[in-house]
PDB file of C-alpha atoms in Angstrom:
ATOM      1  CA  MET P 177      18.781  -2.231 -18.865  1.00 34.00           C
ATOM      2  CA  SER P 178      15.921  -2.920 -21.202  1.00 33.00           C
ATOM      3  CA  THR P 179      14.598  -0.641 -23.893  1.00 33.00           C
ATOM      4  CA  GLU P 180      11.619   1.554 -23.078  1.00 36.00           C
ATOM      5  CA  PRO P 181       8.565  -0.702 -22.606  1.00 37.00           C
ATOM      6  CA  SER P 182       5.205  -0.316 -24.254  1.00 39.00           C
ATOM      7  CA  THR P 183       2.993   2.374 -22.748  1.00 41.00           C
ATOM      8  CA  HIS P 184      -0.168   0.359 -23.390  1.00 48.00           C
ATOM      9  CA  LEU P 185      -2.222  -0.236 -20.249  1.00 47.00           C
ATOM     10  CA  SER P 186      -4.026  -3.565 -20.095  1.00 55.00           C
ATOM     11  CA  PRO P 187      -7.845  -3.301 -20.068  1.00 53.00           C
ATOM     12  CA  GLY P 188      -9.150  -3.048 -16.506  1.00 61.00           C
ATOM     13  CA  SER P 189      -5.750  -2.300 -15.020  1.00 85.00           C
ATOM     14  CA  LEU P 190      -5.623   0.367 -12.356  1.00 94.00           C
ATOM     15  CA  LEU P 191      -1.842   0.252 -11.900  1.00 97.00           C
ATOM     16  CA  GLU P 192       0.691  -1.280 -14.251  1.00 96.00           C
ATOM     17  CA  VAL P 193       4.450  -1.397 -13.786  1.00 96.00           C
ATOM     18  CA  ARG P 194       6.594  -2.445 -16.749  1.00 95.00           C
ATOM     19  CA  GLU P 195      10.322  -3.295 -16.771  1.00 95.00           C
ATOM     20  CA  LEU P 196      10.947  -1.118 -13.730  1.00 96.00           C
ATOM     21  CA  TYR P 197      14.518  -0.327 -12.665  1.00 96.00           C
ATOM     22  CA  ALA P 198      14.962   1.788  -9.542  1.00 95.00           C
ATOM     23  CA  GLY P 199      17.225   2.163  -6.557  1.00 93.00           C
ATOM     24  CA  TYR P 200      19.580   4.550  -4.822  1.00 92.00           C
ATOM     25  CA  GLY P 201      22.400   6.440  -6.505  1.00 89.00           C
ATOM     26  CA  ASP P 202      23.664   4.416  -9.431  1.00 87.00           C
ATOM     27  CA  SER P 203      22.624   1.078  -7.913  1.00 90.00           C
ATOM     28  CA  ASP P 204      19.461  -0.711  -8.983  1.00 93.00           C
ATOM     29  CA  VAL P 205      17.438  -2.474  -6.300  1.00 93.00           C
ATOM     30  CA  LEU P 206      14.603  -3.233  -8.731  1.00 95.00           C
ATOM     31  CA  ARG P 207      15.790  -4.934 -11.899  1.00 94.00           C
ATOM     32  CA  GLY P 208      13.131  -5.156 -14.582  1.00 94.00           C
ATOM     33  CA  LEU P 209      10.118  -5.668 -12.354  1.00 94.00           C
ATOM     34  CA  ASP P 210       6.627  -6.141 -13.810  1.00 95.00           C
ATOM     35  CA  LEU P 211       3.416  -5.860 -11.785  1.00 95.00           C
ATOM     36  CA  LYS P 212      -0.200  -4.850 -12.167  1.00 95.00           C
ATOM     37  CA  VAL P 213      -3.255  -4.217 -10.016  1.00 96.00           C
ATOM     38  CA  ASP P 214      -6.717  -4.368 -11.546  1.00 95.00           C
ATOM     39  CA  ALA P 215      -9.671  -2.395 -10.281  1.00 93.00           C
ATOM     40  CA  GLY P 216     -11.260  -3.991  -7.232  1.00 92.00           C
ATOM     41  CA  GLU P 217      -8.338  -6.281  -6.382  1.00 95.00           C
ATOM     42  CA  ILE P 218      -6.208  -6.922  -3.355  1.00 97.00           C
ATOM     43  CA  VAL P 219      -2.735  -7.768  -4.651  1.00 97.00           C
ATOM     44  CA  ALA P 220      -0.036  -8.958  -2.253  1.00 96.00           C
ATOM     45  CA  VAL P 221       3.687  -8.357  -2.799  1.00 95.00           C
ATOM     46  CA  LEU P 222       5.726 -10.843  -0.771  1.00 92.00           C
ATOM     47  CA  GLY P 223       9.381 -11.538  -0.173  1.00 86.00           C
ATOM     48  CA  ALA P 224      12.166 -11.498   2.366  1.00 82.00           C
ATOM     49  CA  ASN P 225      13.835  -8.371   3.722  1.00 82.00           C
ATOM     50  CA  GLY P 226      15.997  -6.590   1.176  1.00 82.00           C
ATOM     51  CA  VAL P 227      14.319  -7.847  -2.012  1.00 89.00           C
ATOM     52  CA  GLY P 228      13.001  -4.398  -2.977  1.00 90.00           C
ATOM     53  CA  LYS P 229       9.475  -4.234  -1.581  1.00 92.00           C
ATOM     54  CA  SER P 230       9.828  -0.813   0.052  1.00 91.00           C
ATOM     55  CA  THR P 231      11.804   0.490  -2.942  1.00 94.00           C
ATOM     56  CA  LEU P 232       8.893  -0.549  -5.153  1.00 95.00           C
ATOM     57  CA  ASN P 233       6.413   1.351  -2.981  1.00 95.00           C
ATOM     58  CA  ARG P 234       8.558   4.467  -2.893  1.00 95.00           C
ATOM     59  CA  THR P 235       9.073   4.426  -6.644  1.00 96.00           C
ATOM     60  CA  ILE P 236       5.382   3.980  -7.427  1.00 97.00           C
ATOM     61  CA  SER P 237       4.474   6.852  -5.088  1.00 95.00           C
ATOM     62  CA  GLY P 238       7.146   9.168  -6.540  1.00 95.00           C
ATOM     63  CA  LEU P 239       9.494   9.303  -3.544  1.00 94.00           C
ATOM     64  CA  ILE P 240      12.212   7.654  -5.662  1.00 93.00           C
ATOM     65  CA  ARG P 241      12.680   8.413  -9.362  1.00 94.00           C
ATOM     66  CA  ALA P 242      12.751   5.324 -11.577  1.00 94.00           C
ATOM     67  CA  HIS P 243      15.968   4.747 -13.509  1.00 94.00           C
ATOM     68  CA  ALA P 244      14.047   3.100 -16.349  1.00 95.00           C
ATOM     69  CA  GLY P 245      10.679   1.547 -17.070  1.00 95.00           C
ATOM     70  CA  ALA P 246       7.055   2.646 -17.027  1.00 96.00           C
ATOM     71  CA  ILE P 247       4.485   3.170 -14.290  1.00 96.00           C
ATOM     72  CA  ARG P 248       0.906   3.751 -15.410  1.00 96.00           C
ATOM     73  CA  PHE P 249      -1.961   4.657 -13.096  1.00 96.00           C
ATOM     74  CA  VAL P 250      -5.484   4.843 -14.513  1.00 94.00           C
ATOM     75  CA  GLY P 251      -3.973   5.118 -17.989  1.00 91.00           C
ATOM     76  CA  SER P 252      -1.511   7.943 -17.305  1.00 94.00           C
ATOM     77  CA  ALA P 253       2.263   7.822 -16.984  1.00 95.00           C
ATOM     78  CA  ILE P 254       3.328   8.742 -13.444  1.00 96.00           C
ATOM     79  CA  GLU P 255       6.986   7.654 -13.336  1.00 94.00           C
ATOM     80  CA  ARG P 256       8.129  11.294 -13.679  1.00 93.00           C
ATOM     81  CA  GLU P 257       5.467  12.894 -11.504  1.00 95.00           C
ATOM     82  CA  LYS P 258       6.038  14.360  -8.047  1.00 95.00           C
ATOM     83  CA  PRO P 259       4.471  12.674  -5.006  1.00 94.00           C
ATOM     84  CA  ALA P 260       1.850  15.391  -4.509  1.00 93.00           C
ATOM     85  CA  ALA P 261       0.607  14.968  -8.083  1.00 95.00           C
ATOM     86  CA  ILE P 262       0.425  11.192  -7.638  1.00 96.00           C
ATOM     87  CA  VAL P 263      -1.594  11.622  -4.433  1.00 95.00           C
ATOM     88  CA  ALA P 264      -3.949  13.971  -6.267  1.00 93.00           C
ATOM     89  CA  ARG P 265      -4.640  11.181  -8.774  1.00 95.00           C
ATOM     90  CA  GLY P 266      -5.816   8.910  -5.935  1.00 95.00           C
ATOM     91  CA  LEU P 267      -2.779   6.672  -5.403  1.00 96.00           C
ATOM     92  CA  ILE P 268      -2.202   6.747  -1.651  1.00 96.00           C
ATOM     93  CA  HIS P 269       0.805   5.173   0.081  1.00 95.00           C
ATOM     94  CA  VAL P 270       0.638   4.305   3.790  1.00 94.00           C
ATOM     95  CA  PRO P 271       4.339   3.858   4.587  1.00 89.00           C
ATOM     96  CA  GLU P 272       6.007   1.379   6.874  1.00 84.00           C
ATOM     97  CA  GLY P 273       6.399   2.665  10.422  1.00 76.00           C
ATOM     98  CA  ARG P 274       3.055   4.536  10.569  1.00 74.00           C
ATOM     99  CA  ARG P 275       4.575   8.062  10.342  1.00 85.00           C
ATOM    100  CA  ILE P 276       1.816   9.742  12.310  1.00 92.00           C
ATOM    101  CA  PHE P 277       2.176  13.178  13.904  1.00 94.00           C
ATOM    102  CA  PRO P 278       2.470  12.285  17.609  1.00 94.00           C
ATOM    103  CA  ASN P 279       1.728  15.744  19.031  1.00 95.00           C
ATOM    104  CA  LEU P 280      -1.447  16.210  16.994  1.00 96.00           C
ATOM    105  CA  SER P 281      -4.815  14.727  17.880  1.00 97.00           C
ATOM    106  CA  VAL P 282      -6.426  11.830  16.044  1.00 97.00           C
ATOM    107  CA  ASP P 283      -8.818  14.270  14.332  1.00 96.00           C
ATOM    108  CA  GLU P 284      -5.950  16.522  13.256  1.00 96.00           C
ATOM    109  CA  ASN P 285      -3.954  13.600  11.859  1.00 95.00           C
ATOM    110  CA  LEU P 286      -6.958  12.433   9.874  1.00 96.00           C
ATOM    111  CA  ASP P 287      -7.644  15.888   8.475  1.00 95.00           C
ATOM    112  CA  LEU P 288      -4.092  16.083   7.148  1.00 93.00           C
ATOM    113  CA  GLY P 289      -4.896  13.062   4.966  1.00 92.00           C
ATOM    114  CA  SER P 290      -7.280  15.194   2.902  1.00 91.00           C
ATOM    115  CA  TYR P 291      -4.861  18.079   2.422  1.00 85.00           C
ATOM    116  CA  ARG P 292      -4.181  17.265  -1.255  1.00 83.00           C
ATOM    117  CA  ARG P 293      -7.354  15.413  -2.166  1.00 89.00           C
ATOM    118  CA  ALA P 294     -11.025  15.311  -1.089  1.00 86.00           C
ATOM    119  CA  ALA P 295     -10.767  18.350   1.205  1.00 87.00           C
ATOM    120  CA  ARG P 296     -14.377  19.351   0.550  1.00 89.00           C
ATOM    121  CA  ARG P 297     -15.603  15.964   1.795  1.00 92.00           C
ATOM    122  CA  ARG P 298     -13.362  15.945   4.861  1.00 94.00           C
ATOM    123  CA  ALA P 299     -16.146  15.685   7.440  1.00 94.00           C
ATOM    124  CA  ALA P 300     -17.969  12.888   5.621  1.00 94.00           C
ATOM    125  CA  ASN P 301     -14.749  10.956   5.075  1.00 95.00           C
ATOM    126  CA  ARG P 302     -13.809  11.330   8.727  1.00 95.00           C
ATOM    127  CA  GLU P 303     -17.120   9.724   9.675  1.00 95.00           C
ATOM    128  CA  ARG P 304     -16.440   6.933   7.193  1.00 94.00           C
ATOM    129  CA  VAL P 305     -13.062   6.298   8.829  1.00 95.00           C
ATOM    130  CA  PHE P 306     -14.672   6.226  12.262  1.00 95.00           C
ATOM    131  CA  ALA P 307     -17.197   3.665  11.004  1.00 93.00           C
ATOM    132  CA  ILE P 308     -14.337   1.391   9.915  1.00 93.00           C
ATOM    133  CA  PHE P 309     -12.189   2.124  12.980  1.00 93.00           C
ATOM    134  CA  PRO P 310     -14.579   2.783  15.921  1.00 93.00           C
ATOM    135  CA  ARG P 311     -11.630   2.864  18.307  1.00 93.00           C
ATOM    136  CA  LEU P 312     -10.348   6.014  16.602  1.00 95.00           C
ATOM    137  CA  TYR P 313     -13.657   7.723  17.283  1.00 96.00           C
ATOM    138  CA  GLN P 314     -13.216   6.969  20.974  1.00 95.00           C
ATOM    139  CA  ARG P 315      -9.731   8.533  20.798  1.00 95.00           C
ATOM    140  CA  ARG P 316     -10.497  11.412  18.424  1.00 94.00           C
ATOM    141  CA  THR P 317      -9.282  14.202  20.744  1.00 95.00           C
ATOM    142  CA  GLN P 318      -6.343  12.209  22.094  1.00 96.00           C
ATOM    143  CA  ARG P 319      -2.766  12.916  21.007  1.00 96.00           C
ATOM    144  CA  ALA P 320      -1.709  10.357  18.443  1.00 95.00           C
ATOM    145  CA  GLY P 321       1.561   9.635  20.207  1.00 94.00           C
ATOM    146  CA  THR P 322      -0.329   8.259  23.211  1.00 95.00           C
ATOM    147  CA  LEU P 323      -2.172   5.609  21.168  1.00 94.00           C
ATOM    148  CA  SER P 324      -1.211   1.939  21.241  1.00 91.00           C
ATOM    149  CA  GLY P 325       0.766   0.521  18.326  1.00 89.00           C
ATOM    150  CA  GLY P 326      -2.353  -1.033  16.805  1.00 90.00           C
ATOM    151  CA  GLU P 327      -4.309   2.187  17.146  1.00 92.00           C
ATOM    152  CA  GLN P 328      -1.488   4.145  15.520  1.00 93.00           C
ATOM    153  CA  GLN P 329      -1.580   1.750  12.565  1.00 92.00           C
ATOM    154  CA  MET P 330      -5.336   2.224  12.297  1.00 93.00           C
ATOM    155  CA  LEU P 331      -4.769   5.983  12.322  1.00 95.00           C
ATOM    156  CA  ALA P 332      -2.160   5.756   9.563  1.00 95.00           C
ATOM    157  CA  ILE P 333      -4.523   3.739   7.375  1.00 95.00           C
ATOM    158  CA  GLY P 334      -7.452   5.991   8.258  1.00 95.00           C
ATOM    159  CA  ARG P 335      -5.425   9.039   7.248  1.00 95.00           C
ATOM    160  CA  GLY P 336      -4.841   7.371   3.869  1.00 95.00           C
ATOM    161  CA  LEU P 337      -8.563   6.721   3.468  1.00 95.00           C
ATOM    162  CA  MET P 338      -9.291  10.420   4.022  1.00 96.00           C
ATOM    163  CA  ALA P 339      -7.913  11.057   0.522  1.00 94.00           C
ATOM    164  CA  GLU P 340     -10.501   8.745  -1.096  1.00 95.00           C
ATOM    165  CA  PRO P 341      -7.875   6.428  -2.636  1.00 95.00           C
ATOM    166  CA  ARG P 342      -8.453   4.629  -5.890  1.00 95.00           C
ATOM    167  CA  LEU P 343      -5.497   2.473  -4.888  1.00 97.00           C
ATOM    168  CA  LEU P 344      -4.199   2.150  -1.331  1.00 96.00           C
ATOM    169  CA  ILE P 345      -0.613   0.912  -0.895  1.00 96.00           C
ATOM    170  CA  LEU P 346      -0.092  -0.620   2.544  1.00 95.00           C
ATOM    171  CA  ASP P 347       3.588  -1.108   3.398  1.00 93.00           C
ATOM    172  CA  GLU P 348       4.100  -3.737   6.147  1.00 91.00           C
ATOM    173  CA  PRO P 349       0.929  -2.756   8.076  1.00 91.00           C
ATOM    174  CA  SER P 350       1.207  -5.693  10.507  1.00 90.00           C
ATOM    175  CA  LEU P 351       4.814  -4.963  11.488  1.00 86.00           C
ATOM    176  CA  GLY P 352       5.264  -4.913  15.255  1.00 84.00           C
ATOM    177  CA  LEU P 353       1.669  -5.829  16.104  1.00 86.00           C
ATOM    178  CA  SER P 354       0.587  -8.647  18.399  1.00 87.00           C
ATOM    179  CA  PRO P 355      -1.004 -11.740  16.779  1.00 88.00           C
ATOM    180  CA  LEU P 356      -4.443 -10.648  17.989  1.00 88.00           C
ATOM    181  CA  LEU P 357      -4.069  -7.184  16.488  1.00 89.00           C
ATOM    182  CA  VAL P 358      -2.742  -8.689  13.253  1.00 91.00           C
ATOM    183  CA  GLU P 359      -5.963 -10.707  12.943  1.00 91.00           C
ATOM    184  CA  GLU P 360      -7.988  -7.547  13.514  1.00 90.00           C
ATOM    185  CA  LEU P 361      -5.921  -5.611  10.989  1.00 92.00           C
ATOM    186  CA  PHE P 362      -6.440  -8.125   8.198  1.00 94.00           C
ATOM    187  CA  ALA P 363     -10.179  -8.169   8.902  1.00 93.00           C
ATOM    188  CA  LEU P 364     -10.159  -4.377   8.536  1.00 92.00           C
ATOM    189  CA  ILE P 365      -8.280  -4.646   5.228  1.00 94.00           C
ATOM    190  CA  ARG P 366     -11.069  -6.920   3.985  1.00 94.00           C
ATOM    191  CA  ARG P 367     -13.633  -4.323   5.038  1.00 93.00           C
ATOM    192  CA  ILE P 368     -11.770  -1.503   3.292  1.00 93.00           C
ATOM    193  CA  HIS P 369     -11.625  -3.609   0.141  1.00 94.00           C
ATOM    194  CA  ALA P 370     -15.344  -4.423   0.395  1.00 92.00           C
ATOM    195  CA  GLU P 371     -16.040  -0.686   0.216  1.00 89.00           C
ATOM    196  CA  GLY P 372     -14.489  -0.594  -3.267  1.00 90.00           C
ATOM    197  CA  VAL P 373     -10.861   0.341  -2.556  1.00 94.00           C
ATOM    198  CA  ALA P 374      -8.180  -1.570  -4.451  1.00 96.00           C
ATOM    199  CA  VAL P 375      -5.240  -2.499  -2.220  1.00 97.00           C
ATOM    200  CA  LEU P 376      -1.571  -3.228  -2.922  1.00 97.00           C
ATOM    201  CA  LEU P 377      -0.530  -5.087   0.232  1.00 96.00           C
ATOM    202  CA  VAL P 378       3.225  -5.300   0.754  1.00 94.00           C
ATOM    203  CA  GLU P 379       3.877  -7.641   3.655  1.00 90.00           C
ATOM    204  CA  GLN P 380       6.136 -10.197   5.319  1.00 83.00           C
ATOM    205  CA  ASN P 381       3.109 -11.869   6.911  1.00 86.00           C
ATOM    206  CA  VAL P 382       2.802 -14.412   4.123  1.00 87.00           C
ATOM    207  CA  VAL P 383       0.031 -16.702   5.344  1.00 87.00           C
ATOM    208  CA  GLN P 384      -2.549 -14.031   6.128  1.00 91.00           C
ATOM    209  CA  SER P 385      -1.625 -11.934   3.098  1.00 93.00           C
ATOM    210  CA  LEU P 386      -2.311 -14.899   0.813  1.00 93.00           C
ATOM    211  CA  GLU P 387      -5.620 -15.500   2.586  1.00 93.00           C
ATOM    212  CA  VAL P 388      -6.839 -11.940   1.999  1.00 95.00           C
ATOM    213  CA  ALA P 389      -5.379 -11.279  -1.491  1.00 96.00           C
ATOM    214  CA  ASP P 390      -6.799 -12.083  -4.926  1.00 96.00           C
ATOM    215  CA  ARG P 391      -3.367 -12.351  -6.548  1.00 96.00           C
ATOM    216  CA  ALA P 392       0.220 -12.262  -5.335  1.00 95.00           C
ATOM    217  CA  TYR P 393       3.711 -11.496  -6.573  1.00 94.00           C
ATOM    218  CA  ILE P 394       6.842 -12.961  -5.020  1.00 92.00           C
ATOM    219  CA  LEU P 395       9.975 -10.812  -5.233  1.00 91.00           C
ATOM    220  CA  ALA P 396      13.580 -11.966  -5.099  1.00 88.00           C
ATOM    221  CA  GLU P 397      16.666  -9.908  -5.918  1.00 88.00           C
ATOM    222  CA  GLY P 398      14.594  -7.028  -7.273  1.00 90.00           C
ATOM    223  CA  ARG P 399      12.572  -9.102  -9.707  1.00 90.00           C
ATOM    224  CA  CYS P 400       9.214 -10.804  -9.722  1.00 91.00           C
ATOM    225  CA  VAL P 401      10.051 -14.520  -9.689  1.00 88.00           C
ATOM    226  CA  MET P 402       6.495 -15.793  -9.382  1.00 88.00           C
ATOM    227  CA  SER P 403       2.961 -14.468  -9.666  1.00 91.00           C
ATOM    228  CA  GLY P 404      -0.499 -15.935  -9.739  1.00 92.00           C
ATOM    229  CA  ARG P 405      -3.678 -16.461  -7.799  1.00 94.00           C
ATOM    230  CA  ALA P 406      -3.007 -16.096  -4.093  1.00 93.00           C
ATOM    231  CA  ALA P 407      -4.895 -19.313  -3.346  1.00 92.00           C
ATOM    232  CA  ASP P 408      -2.666 -21.267  -5.755  1.00 91.00           C
ATOM    233  CA  ILE P 409       0.543 -19.852  -4.278  1.00 88.00           C
ATOM    234  CA  GLY P 410      -0.688 -20.555  -0.768  1.00 84.00           C
ATOM    235  CA  ALA P 411      -1.405 -24.171  -1.690  1.00 87.00           C
ATOM    236  CA  ASP P 412       2.053 -24.857  -3.163  1.00 80.00           C
ATOM    237  CA  PRO P 413       4.437 -25.976  -0.368  1.00 76.00           C
ATOM    238  CA  GLN P 414       7.479 -26.175  -2.677  1.00 71.00           C
ATOM    239  CA  LEU P 415       6.928 -22.617  -3.841  1.00 69.00           C
ATOM    240  CA  LYS P 416       6.585 -21.322  -0.301  1.00 64.00           C
ATOM    241  CA  ARG P 417       9.756 -23.120   0.775  1.00 68.00           C
ATOM    242  CA  ALA P 418      11.768 -21.931  -2.209  1.00 61.00           C
ATOM    243  CA  TYR P 419      10.875 -18.247  -2.143  1.00 61.00           C
ATOM    244  CA  LEU P 420       9.229 -17.464   1.186  1.00 63.00           C
ATOM    245  CA  GLY P 421      11.143 -19.631   3.641  1.00 64.00           C
ATOM    246  CA  LEU P 422       8.024 -21.435   4.898  1.00 59.00           C
TER     247      LEU P 422
END
């Protein structure tokens, strides 16, 4: 493993990950990974199954403790903080698989998103979520478990927005959705971003992720093997074949 990296945060950076090693037990899944998200960006993290994308999300959000390396969010070290403290700072992780509460209503699920942050503005933030996701307003008293898969994904993202995120991590949001719903989802991600929310988009849907993102990182074997402007990566057929299987 490397020596402890510099704690300096680059100007304008919202999130910066330096020389990150993390995994399960004594095994490292991430092996010296570097990444950053600047304020106002959508950054895509791409790669095949098993390259460490979900491990990265869990480590950033405090669900897994880093073995080595630095994670800085808005200038503060968070690699040793607990998940609740990270949420309170405004770094919100919407995990893969939606993880809604099926027996609670849409309203109740949304309200739980403001449990640690922005509780005083709960009503106003709920209306903001309904403006972005009008379908949730139509279902607000309905049990979440009776929603369609696309509506459940909207609810999971809406619950994240209830905490007024400075950075929203979306882990495989298009997983299991029909092509039509995937199109709708990516349009909604653009709208969320237009409202001033920075987004770390971790996806296997390469083509649409590169269309919506400002920059992208490609992961392989727990490392970042390529990064750059999303438009440049999307225009490079050799790169897409080599690392993304396209």
